[in-house]
mmCIF file with all atom_site columns, C-alpha atoms in Angstrom:
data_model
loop_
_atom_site.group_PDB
_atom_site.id
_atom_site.type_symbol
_atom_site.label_atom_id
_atom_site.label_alt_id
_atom_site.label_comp_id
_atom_site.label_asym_id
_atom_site.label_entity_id
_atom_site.label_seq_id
_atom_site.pdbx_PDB_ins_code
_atom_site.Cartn_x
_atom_site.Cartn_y
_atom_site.Cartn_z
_atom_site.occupancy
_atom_site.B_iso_or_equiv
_atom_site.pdbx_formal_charge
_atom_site.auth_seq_id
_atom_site.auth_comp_id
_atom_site.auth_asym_id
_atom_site.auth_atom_id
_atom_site.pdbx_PDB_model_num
ATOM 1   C CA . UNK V 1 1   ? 36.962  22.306  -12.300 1.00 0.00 ? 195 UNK V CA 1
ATOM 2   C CA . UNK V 1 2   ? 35.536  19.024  -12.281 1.00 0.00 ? 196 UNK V CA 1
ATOM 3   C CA . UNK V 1 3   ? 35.862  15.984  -15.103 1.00 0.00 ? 197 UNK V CA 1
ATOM 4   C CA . UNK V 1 4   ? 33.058  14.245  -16.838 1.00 0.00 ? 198 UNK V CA 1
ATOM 5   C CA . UNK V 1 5   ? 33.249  11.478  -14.282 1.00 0.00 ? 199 UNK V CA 1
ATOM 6   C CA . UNK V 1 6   ? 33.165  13.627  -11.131 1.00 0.00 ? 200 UNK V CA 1
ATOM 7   C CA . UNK V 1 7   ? 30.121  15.167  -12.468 1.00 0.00 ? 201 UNK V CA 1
ATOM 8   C CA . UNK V 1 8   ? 28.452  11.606  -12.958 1.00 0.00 ? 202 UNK V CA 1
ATOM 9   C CA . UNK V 1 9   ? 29.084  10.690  -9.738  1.00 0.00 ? 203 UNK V CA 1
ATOM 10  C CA . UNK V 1 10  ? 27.645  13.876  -8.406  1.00 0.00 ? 204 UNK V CA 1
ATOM 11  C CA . UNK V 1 11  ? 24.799  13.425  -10.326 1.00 0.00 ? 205 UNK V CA 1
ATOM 12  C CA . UNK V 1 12  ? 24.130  9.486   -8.705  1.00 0.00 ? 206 UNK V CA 1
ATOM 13  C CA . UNK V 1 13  ? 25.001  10.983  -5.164  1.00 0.00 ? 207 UNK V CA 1
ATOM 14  C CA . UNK V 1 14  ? 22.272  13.164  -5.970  1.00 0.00 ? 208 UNK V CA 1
ATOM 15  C CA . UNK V 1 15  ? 19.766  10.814  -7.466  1.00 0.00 ? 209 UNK V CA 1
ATOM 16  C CA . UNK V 1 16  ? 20.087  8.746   -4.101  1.00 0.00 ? 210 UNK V CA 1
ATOM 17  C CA . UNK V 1 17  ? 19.049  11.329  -2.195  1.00 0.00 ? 211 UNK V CA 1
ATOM 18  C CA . UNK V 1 18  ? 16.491  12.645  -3.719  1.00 0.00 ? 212 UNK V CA 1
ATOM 19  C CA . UNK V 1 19  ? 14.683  8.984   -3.913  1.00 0.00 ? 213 UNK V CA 1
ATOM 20  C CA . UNK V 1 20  ? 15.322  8.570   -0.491  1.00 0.00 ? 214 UNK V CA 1
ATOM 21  C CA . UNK V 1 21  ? 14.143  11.772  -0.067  1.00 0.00 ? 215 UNK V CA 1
ATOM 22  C CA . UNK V 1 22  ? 11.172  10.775  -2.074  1.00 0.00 ? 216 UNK V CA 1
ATOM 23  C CA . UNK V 1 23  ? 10.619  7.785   0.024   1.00 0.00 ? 217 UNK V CA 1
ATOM 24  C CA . UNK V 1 24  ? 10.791  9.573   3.532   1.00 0.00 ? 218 UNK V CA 1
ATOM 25  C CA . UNK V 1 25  ? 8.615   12.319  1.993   1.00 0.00 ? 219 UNK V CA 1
ATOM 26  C CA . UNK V 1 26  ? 5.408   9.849   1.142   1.00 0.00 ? 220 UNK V CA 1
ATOM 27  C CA . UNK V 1 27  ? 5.479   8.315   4.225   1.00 0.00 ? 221 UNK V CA 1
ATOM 28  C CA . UNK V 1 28  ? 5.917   11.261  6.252   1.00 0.00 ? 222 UNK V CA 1
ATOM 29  C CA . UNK V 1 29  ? 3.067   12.680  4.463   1.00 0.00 ? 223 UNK V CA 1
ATOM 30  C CA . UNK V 1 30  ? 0.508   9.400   5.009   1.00 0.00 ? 224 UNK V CA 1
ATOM 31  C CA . UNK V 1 31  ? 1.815   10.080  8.731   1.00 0.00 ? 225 UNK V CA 1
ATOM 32  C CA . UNK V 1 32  ? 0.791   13.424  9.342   1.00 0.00 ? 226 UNK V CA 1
ATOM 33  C CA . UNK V 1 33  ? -2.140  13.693  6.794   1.00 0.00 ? 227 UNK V CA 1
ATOM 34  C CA . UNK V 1 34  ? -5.930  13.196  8.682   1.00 0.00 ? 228 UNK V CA 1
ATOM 35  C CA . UNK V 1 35  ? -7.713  10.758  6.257   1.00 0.00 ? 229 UNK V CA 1
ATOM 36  C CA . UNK V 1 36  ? -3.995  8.430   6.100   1.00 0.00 ? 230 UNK V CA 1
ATOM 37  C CA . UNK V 1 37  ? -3.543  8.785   9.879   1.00 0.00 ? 231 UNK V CA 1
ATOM 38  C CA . UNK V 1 38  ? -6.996  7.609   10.797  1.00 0.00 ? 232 UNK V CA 1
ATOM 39  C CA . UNK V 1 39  ? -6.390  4.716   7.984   1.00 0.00 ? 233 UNK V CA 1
ATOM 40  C CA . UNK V 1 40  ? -3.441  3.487   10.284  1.00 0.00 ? 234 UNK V CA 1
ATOM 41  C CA . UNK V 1 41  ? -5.295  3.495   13.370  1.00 0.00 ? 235 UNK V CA 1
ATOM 42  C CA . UNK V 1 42  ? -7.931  1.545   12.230  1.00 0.00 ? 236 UNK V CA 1
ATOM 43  C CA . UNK V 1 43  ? -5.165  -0.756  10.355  1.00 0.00 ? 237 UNK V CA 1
ATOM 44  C CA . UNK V 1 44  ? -4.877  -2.049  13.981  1.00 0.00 ? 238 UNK V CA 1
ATOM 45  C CA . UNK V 1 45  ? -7.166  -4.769  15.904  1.00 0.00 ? 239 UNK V CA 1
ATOM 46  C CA . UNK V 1 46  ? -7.857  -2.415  18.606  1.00 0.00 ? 240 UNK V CA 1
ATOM 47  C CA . UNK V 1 47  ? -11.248 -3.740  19.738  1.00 0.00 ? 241 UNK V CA 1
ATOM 48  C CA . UNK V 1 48  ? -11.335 -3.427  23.460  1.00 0.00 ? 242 UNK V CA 1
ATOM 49  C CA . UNK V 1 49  ? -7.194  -3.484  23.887  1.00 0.00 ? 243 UNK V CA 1
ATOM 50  C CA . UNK V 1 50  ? -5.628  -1.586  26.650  1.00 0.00 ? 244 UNK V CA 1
ATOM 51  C CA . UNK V 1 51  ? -4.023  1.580   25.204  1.00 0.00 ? 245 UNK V CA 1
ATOM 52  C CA . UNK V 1 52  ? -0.650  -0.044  25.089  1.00 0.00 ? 246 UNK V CA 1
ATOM 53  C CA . UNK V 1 53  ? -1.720  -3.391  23.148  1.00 0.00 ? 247 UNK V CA 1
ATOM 54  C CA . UNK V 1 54  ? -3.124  -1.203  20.719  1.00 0.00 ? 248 UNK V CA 1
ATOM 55  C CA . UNK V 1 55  ? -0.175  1.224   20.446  1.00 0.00 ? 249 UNK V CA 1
ATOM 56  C CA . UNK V 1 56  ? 2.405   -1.911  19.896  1.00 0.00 ? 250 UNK V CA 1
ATOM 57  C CA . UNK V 1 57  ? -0.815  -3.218  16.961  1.00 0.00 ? 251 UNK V CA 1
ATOM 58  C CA . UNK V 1 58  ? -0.249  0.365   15.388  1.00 0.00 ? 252 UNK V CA 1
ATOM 59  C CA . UNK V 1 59  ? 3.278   0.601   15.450  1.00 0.00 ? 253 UNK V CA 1
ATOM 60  C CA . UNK V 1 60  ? 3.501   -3.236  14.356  1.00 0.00 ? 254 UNK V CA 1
ATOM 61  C CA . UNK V 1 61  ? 1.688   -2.805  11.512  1.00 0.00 ? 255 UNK V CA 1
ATOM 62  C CA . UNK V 1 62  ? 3.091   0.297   10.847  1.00 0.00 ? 256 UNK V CA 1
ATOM 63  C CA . UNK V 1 63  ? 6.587   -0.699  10.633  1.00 0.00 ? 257 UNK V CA 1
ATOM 64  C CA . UNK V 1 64  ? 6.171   -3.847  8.636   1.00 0.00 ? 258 UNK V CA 1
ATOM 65  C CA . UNK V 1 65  ? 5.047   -2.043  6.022   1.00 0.00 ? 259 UNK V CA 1
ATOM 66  C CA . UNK V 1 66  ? 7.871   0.567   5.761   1.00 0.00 ? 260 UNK V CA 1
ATOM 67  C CA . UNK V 1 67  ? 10.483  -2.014  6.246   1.00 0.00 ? 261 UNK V CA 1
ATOM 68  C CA . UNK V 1 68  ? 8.722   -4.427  4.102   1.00 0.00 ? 262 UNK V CA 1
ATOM 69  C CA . UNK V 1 69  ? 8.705   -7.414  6.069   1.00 0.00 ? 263 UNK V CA 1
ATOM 70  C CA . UNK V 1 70  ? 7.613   -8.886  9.263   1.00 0.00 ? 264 UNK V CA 1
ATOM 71  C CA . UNK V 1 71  ? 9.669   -6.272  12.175  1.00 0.00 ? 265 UNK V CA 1
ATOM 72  C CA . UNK V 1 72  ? 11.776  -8.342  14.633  1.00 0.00 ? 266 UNK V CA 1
ATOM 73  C CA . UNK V 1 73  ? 10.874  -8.608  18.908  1.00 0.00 ? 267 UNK V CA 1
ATOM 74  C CA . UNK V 1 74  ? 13.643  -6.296  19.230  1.00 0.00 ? 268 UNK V CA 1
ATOM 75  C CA . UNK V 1 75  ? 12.664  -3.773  16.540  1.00 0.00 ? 269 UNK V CA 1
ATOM 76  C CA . UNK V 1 76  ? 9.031   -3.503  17.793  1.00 0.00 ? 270 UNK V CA 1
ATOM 77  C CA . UNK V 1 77  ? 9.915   -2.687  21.467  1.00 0.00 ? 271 UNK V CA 1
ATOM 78  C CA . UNK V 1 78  ? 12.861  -0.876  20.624  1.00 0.00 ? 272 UNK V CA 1
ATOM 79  C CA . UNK V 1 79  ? 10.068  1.149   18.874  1.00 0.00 ? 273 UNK V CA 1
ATOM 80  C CA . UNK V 1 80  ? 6.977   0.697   21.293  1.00 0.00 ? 274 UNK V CA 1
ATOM 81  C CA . UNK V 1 81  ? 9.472   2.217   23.851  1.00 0.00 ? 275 UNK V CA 1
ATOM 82  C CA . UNK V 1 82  ? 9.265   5.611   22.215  1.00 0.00 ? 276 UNK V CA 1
ATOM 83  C CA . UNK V 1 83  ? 5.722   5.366   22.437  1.00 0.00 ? 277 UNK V CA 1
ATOM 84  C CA . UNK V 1 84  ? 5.750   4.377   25.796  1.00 0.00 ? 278 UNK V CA 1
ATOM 85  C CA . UNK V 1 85  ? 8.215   7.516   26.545  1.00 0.00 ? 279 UNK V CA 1
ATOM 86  C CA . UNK V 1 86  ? 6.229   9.796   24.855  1.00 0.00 ? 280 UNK V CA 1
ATOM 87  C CA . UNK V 1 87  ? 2.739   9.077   26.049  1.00 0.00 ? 281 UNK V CA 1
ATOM 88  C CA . UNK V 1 88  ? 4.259   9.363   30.118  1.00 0.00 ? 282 UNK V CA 1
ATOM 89  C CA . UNK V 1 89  ? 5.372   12.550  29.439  1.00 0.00 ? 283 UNK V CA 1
ATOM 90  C CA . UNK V 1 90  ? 2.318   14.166  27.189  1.00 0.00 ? 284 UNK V CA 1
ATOM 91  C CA . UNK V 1 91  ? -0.499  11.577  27.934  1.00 0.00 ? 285 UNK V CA 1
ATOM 92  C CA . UNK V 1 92  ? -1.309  12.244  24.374  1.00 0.00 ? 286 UNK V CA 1
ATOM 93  C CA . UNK V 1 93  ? -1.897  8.818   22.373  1.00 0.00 ? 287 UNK V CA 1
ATOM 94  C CA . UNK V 1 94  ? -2.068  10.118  18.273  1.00 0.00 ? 288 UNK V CA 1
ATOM 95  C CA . UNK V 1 95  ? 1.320   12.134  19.612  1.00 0.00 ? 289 UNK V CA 1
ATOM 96  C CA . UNK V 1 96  ? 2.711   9.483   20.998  1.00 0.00 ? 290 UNK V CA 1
ATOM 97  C CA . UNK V 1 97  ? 2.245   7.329   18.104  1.00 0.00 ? 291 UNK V CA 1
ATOM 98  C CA . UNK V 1 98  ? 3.626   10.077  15.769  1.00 0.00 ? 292 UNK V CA 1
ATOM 99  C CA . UNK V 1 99  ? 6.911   10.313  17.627  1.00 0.00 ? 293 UNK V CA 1
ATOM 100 C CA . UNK V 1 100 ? 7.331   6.509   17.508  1.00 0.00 ? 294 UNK V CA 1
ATOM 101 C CA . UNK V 1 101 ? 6.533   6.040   13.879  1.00 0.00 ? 295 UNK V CA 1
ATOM 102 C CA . UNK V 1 102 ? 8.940   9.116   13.126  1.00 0.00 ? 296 UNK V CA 1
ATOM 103 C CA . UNK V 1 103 ? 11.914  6.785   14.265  1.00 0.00 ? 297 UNK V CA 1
ATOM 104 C CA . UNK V 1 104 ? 10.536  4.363   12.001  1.00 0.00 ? 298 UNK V CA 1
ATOM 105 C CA . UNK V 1 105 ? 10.733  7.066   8.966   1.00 0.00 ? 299 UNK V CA 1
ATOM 106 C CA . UNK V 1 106 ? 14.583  7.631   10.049  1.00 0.00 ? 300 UNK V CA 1
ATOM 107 C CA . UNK V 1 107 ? 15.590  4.476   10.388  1.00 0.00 ? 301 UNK V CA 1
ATOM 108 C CA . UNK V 1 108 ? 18.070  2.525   7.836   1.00 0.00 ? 302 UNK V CA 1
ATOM 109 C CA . UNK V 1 109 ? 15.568  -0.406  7.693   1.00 0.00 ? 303 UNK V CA 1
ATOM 110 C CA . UNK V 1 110 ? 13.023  1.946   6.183   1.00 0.00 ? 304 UNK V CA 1
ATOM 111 C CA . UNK V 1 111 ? 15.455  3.999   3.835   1.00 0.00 ? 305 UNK V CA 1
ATOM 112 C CA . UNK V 1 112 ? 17.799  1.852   2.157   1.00 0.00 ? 306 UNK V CA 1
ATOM 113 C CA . UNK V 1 113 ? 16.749  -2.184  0.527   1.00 0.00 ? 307 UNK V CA 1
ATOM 114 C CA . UNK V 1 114 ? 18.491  -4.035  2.864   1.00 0.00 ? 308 UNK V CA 1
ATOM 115 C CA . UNK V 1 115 ? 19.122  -8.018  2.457   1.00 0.00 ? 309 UNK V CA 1
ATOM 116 C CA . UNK V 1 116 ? 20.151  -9.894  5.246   1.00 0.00 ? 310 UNK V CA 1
ATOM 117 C CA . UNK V 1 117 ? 23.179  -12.585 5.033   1.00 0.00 ? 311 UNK V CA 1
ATOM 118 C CA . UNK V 1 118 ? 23.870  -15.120 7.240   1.00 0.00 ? 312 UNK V CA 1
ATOM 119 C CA . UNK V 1 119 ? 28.098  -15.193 5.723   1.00 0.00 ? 313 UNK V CA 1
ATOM 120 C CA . UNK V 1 120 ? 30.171  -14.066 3.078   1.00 0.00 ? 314 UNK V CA 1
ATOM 121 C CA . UNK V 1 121 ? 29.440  -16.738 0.889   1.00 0.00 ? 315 UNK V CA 1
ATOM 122 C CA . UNK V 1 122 ? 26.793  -15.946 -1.780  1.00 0.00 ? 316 UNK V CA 1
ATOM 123 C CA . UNK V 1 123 ? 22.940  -16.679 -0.838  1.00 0.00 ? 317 UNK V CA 1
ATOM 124 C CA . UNK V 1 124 ? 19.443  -16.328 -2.474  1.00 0.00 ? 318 UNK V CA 1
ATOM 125 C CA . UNK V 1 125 ? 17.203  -13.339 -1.038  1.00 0.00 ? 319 UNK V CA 1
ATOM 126 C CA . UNK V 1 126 ? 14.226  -14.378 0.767   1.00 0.00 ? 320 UNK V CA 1
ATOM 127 C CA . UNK V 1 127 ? 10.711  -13.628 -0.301  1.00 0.00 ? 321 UNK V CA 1
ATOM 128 C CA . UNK V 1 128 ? 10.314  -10.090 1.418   1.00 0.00 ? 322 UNK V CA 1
ATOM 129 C CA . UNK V 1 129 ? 13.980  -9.365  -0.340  1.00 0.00 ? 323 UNK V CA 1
ATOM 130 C CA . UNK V 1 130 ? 12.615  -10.405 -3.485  1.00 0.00 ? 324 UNK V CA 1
ATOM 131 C CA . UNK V 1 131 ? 9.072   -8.814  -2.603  1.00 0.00 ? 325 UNK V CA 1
ATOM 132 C CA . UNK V 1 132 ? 10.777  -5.149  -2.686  1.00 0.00 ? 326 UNK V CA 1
ATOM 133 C CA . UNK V 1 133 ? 13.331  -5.895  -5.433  1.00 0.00 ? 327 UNK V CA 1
ATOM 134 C CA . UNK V 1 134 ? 10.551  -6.679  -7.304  1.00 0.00 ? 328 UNK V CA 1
ATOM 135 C CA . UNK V 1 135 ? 7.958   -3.534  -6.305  1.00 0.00 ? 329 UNK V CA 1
ATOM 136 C CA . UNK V 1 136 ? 11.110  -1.106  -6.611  1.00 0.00 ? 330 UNK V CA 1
ATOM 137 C CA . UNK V 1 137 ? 12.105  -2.407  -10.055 1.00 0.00 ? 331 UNK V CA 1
ATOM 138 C CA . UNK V 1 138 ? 8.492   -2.498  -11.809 1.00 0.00 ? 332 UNK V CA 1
ATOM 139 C CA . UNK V 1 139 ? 6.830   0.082   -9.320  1.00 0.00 ? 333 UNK V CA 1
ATOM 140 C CA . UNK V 1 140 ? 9.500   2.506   -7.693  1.00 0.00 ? 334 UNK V CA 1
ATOM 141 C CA . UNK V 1 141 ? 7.736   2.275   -4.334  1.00 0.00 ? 335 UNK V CA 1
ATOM 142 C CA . UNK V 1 142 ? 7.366   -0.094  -1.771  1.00 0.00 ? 336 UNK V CA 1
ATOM 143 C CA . UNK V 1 143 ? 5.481   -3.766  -2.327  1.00 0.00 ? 337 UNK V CA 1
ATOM 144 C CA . UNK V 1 144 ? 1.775   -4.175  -1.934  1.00 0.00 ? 338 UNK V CA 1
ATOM 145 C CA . UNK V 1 145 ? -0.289  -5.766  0.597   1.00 0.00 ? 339 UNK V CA 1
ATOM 146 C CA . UNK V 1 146 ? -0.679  -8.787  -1.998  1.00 0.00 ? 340 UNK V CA 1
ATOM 147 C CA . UNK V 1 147 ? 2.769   -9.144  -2.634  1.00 0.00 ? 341 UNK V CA 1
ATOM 148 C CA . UNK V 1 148 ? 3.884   -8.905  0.978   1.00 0.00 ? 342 UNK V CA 1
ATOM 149 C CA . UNK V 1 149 ? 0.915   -11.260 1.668   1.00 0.00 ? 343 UNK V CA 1
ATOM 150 C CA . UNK V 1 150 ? 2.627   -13.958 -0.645  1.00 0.00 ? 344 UNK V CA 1
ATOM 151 C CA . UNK V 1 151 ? 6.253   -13.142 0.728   1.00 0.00 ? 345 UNK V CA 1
ATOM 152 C CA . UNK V 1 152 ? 4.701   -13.782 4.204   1.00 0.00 ? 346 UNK V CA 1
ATOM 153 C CA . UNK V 1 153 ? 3.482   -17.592 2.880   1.00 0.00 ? 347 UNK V CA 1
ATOM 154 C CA . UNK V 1 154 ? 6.560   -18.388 0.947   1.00 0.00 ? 348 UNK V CA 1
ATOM 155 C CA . UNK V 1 155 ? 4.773   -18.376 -2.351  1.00 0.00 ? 349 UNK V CA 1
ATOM 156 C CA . UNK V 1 156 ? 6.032   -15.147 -4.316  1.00 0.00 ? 350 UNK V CA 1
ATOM 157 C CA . UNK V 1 157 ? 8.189   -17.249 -5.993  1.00 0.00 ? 351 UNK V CA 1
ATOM 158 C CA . UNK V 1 158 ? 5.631   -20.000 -7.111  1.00 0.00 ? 352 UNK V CA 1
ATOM 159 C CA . UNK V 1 159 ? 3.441   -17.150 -8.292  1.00 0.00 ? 353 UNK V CA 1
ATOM 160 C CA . UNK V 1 160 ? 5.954   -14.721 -10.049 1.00 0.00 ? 354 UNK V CA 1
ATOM 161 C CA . UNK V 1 161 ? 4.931   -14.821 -13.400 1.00 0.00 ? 355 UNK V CA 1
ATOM 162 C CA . UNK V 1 162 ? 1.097   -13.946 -12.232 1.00 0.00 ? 356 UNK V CA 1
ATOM 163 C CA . UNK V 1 163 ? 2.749   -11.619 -9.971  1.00 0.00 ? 357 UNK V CA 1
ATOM 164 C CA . UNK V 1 164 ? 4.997   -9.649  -12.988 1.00 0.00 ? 358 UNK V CA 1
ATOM 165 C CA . UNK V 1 165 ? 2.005   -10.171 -15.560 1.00 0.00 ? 359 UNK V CA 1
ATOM 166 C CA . UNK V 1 166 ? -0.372  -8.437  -12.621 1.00 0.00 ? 360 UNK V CA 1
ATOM 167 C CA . UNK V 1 167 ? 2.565   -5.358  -11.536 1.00 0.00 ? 361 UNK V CA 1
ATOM 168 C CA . UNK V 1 168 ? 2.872   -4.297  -15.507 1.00 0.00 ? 362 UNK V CA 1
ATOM 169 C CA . UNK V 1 169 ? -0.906  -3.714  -15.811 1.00 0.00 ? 363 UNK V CA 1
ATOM 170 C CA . UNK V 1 170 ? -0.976  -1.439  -12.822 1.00 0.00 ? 364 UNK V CA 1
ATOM 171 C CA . UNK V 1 171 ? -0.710  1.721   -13.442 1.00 0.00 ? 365 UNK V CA 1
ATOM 172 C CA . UNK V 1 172 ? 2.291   2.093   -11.023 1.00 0.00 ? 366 UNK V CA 1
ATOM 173 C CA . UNK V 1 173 ? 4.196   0.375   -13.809 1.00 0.00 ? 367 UNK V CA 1
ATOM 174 C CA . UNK V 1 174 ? 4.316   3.792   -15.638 1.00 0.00 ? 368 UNK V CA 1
ATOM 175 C CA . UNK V 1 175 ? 6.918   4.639   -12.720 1.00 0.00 ? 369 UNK V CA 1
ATOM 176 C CA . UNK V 1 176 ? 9.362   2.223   -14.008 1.00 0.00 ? 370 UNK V CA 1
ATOM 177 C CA . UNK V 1 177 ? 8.821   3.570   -17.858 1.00 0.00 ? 371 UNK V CA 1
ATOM 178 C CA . UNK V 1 178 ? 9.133   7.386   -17.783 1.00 0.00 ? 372 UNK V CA 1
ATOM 179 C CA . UNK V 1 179 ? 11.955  7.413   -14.732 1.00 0.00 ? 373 UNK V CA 1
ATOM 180 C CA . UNK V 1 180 ? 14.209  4.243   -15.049 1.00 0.00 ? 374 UNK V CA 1
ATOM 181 C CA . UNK V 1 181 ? 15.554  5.128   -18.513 1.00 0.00 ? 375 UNK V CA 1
ATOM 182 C CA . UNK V 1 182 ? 15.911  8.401   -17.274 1.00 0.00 ? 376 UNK V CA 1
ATOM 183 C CA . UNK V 1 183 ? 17.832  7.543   -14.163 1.00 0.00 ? 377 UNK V CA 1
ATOM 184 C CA . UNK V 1 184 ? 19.776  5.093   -16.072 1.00 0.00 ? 378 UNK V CA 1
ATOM 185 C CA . UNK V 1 185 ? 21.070  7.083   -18.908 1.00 0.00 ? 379 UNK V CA 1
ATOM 186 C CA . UNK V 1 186 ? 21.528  10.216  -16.668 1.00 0.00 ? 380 UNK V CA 1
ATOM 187 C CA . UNK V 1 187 ? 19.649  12.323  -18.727 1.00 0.00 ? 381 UNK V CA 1
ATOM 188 C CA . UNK V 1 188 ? 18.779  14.799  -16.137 1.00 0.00 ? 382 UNK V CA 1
ATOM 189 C CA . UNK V 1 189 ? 21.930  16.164  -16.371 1.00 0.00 ? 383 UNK V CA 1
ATOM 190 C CA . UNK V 1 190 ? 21.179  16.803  -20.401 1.00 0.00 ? 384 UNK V CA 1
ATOM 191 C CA . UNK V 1 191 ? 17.760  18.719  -19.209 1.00 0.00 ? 385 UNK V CA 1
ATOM 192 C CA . UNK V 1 192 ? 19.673  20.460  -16.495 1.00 0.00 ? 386 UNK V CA 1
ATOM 193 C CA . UNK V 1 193 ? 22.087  22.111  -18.548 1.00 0.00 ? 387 UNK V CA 1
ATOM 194 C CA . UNK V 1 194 ? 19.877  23.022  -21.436 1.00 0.00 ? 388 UNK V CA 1
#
């Protein structure tokens, strides 16, 4: 038997995974459907690049989208080296890329809002942080090209108030309005026991 609380807390554990289930899901779907997959190849500048500049352009752009931010030196040839694995032992480049953008779908930077801290000590999110707070919050999915765009120029925060005004007449706002009072007020458990 299990008390009010436990149930709550089930519940939440629940909720979490199924958004990050939802989050995995719509990526891994733009991934492996045609029209999306041929919309991240040409995402890249791949005019005349050898095969490998144009792999690290997809995987680049790629990732900084499902991290939402720029992706660090590290990240991107921790990530190019899957490609690089891959494509020696298939010689098969959309493959290739598919295996190294699947370790971008799995990776913590991708599935949980992450904010990076210099020390213990209290500090103010920077403008990618607030970027995704901010798409999350009004939009339930990840920021926009425009407001990753500002992030990228340090001027989100100069231009919030367009920025909020813009986000509540999209129709992704409608996200925020029929799910957070939902989520909030656990009411899924009401509909699930009816």
């Amino acid at each position: 038997e299990t008390s009010g609380t436990d149930t709550v807390h089930a519940h939440e554990g629940v909720s979490s995974f199924v958004i990050l289930w939802h989050r995995f899901f719509c990526f891994f779907f733009f991934l492996f459907n045609e029209t999306a997959t041929t919309e991240i190849y040409t995402l890249a500048l791949h005019a005349a690049l050898p095969i490998s500049a144009y792999a690290r352009d997809i995987i680049r752009s790629f990732a900084t989208r499902a991290f939402r931010r720029p992706i660090s030196k590290n990240e991107e040839d921790s990530i190019f080296a899957i490609w690089k694995t891959s494509y020696a032992d298939n010689a098969d480049f959309n493959q290739s890329i598919k295996d190294a953008l699947l370790i971008v779908l799995t990776s913590p930077q991708f599935l949980f809002l992450i904010e990076i801290s210099e020390s213990p000590e209290p500090e103010s999110i920077n403008d990618f942080e607030l970027a995704s707070k901010l798409s999350y919050f009004l939009w339930n999915t990840v920021p926009d090209d425009r407001l990753l765009k500002l992030a990228a120029t340090n001027t989100l925060r100069s231009s919030l108030d367009l920025e909020i005004e813009r986000m509540i007449q999209d129709t992704r706002f409608e996200q925020f309005t029929t799910e957070f009072a939902t989520q909030w007020l656990n009411l899924e458990i009401g509909r699930a026991h009816v």
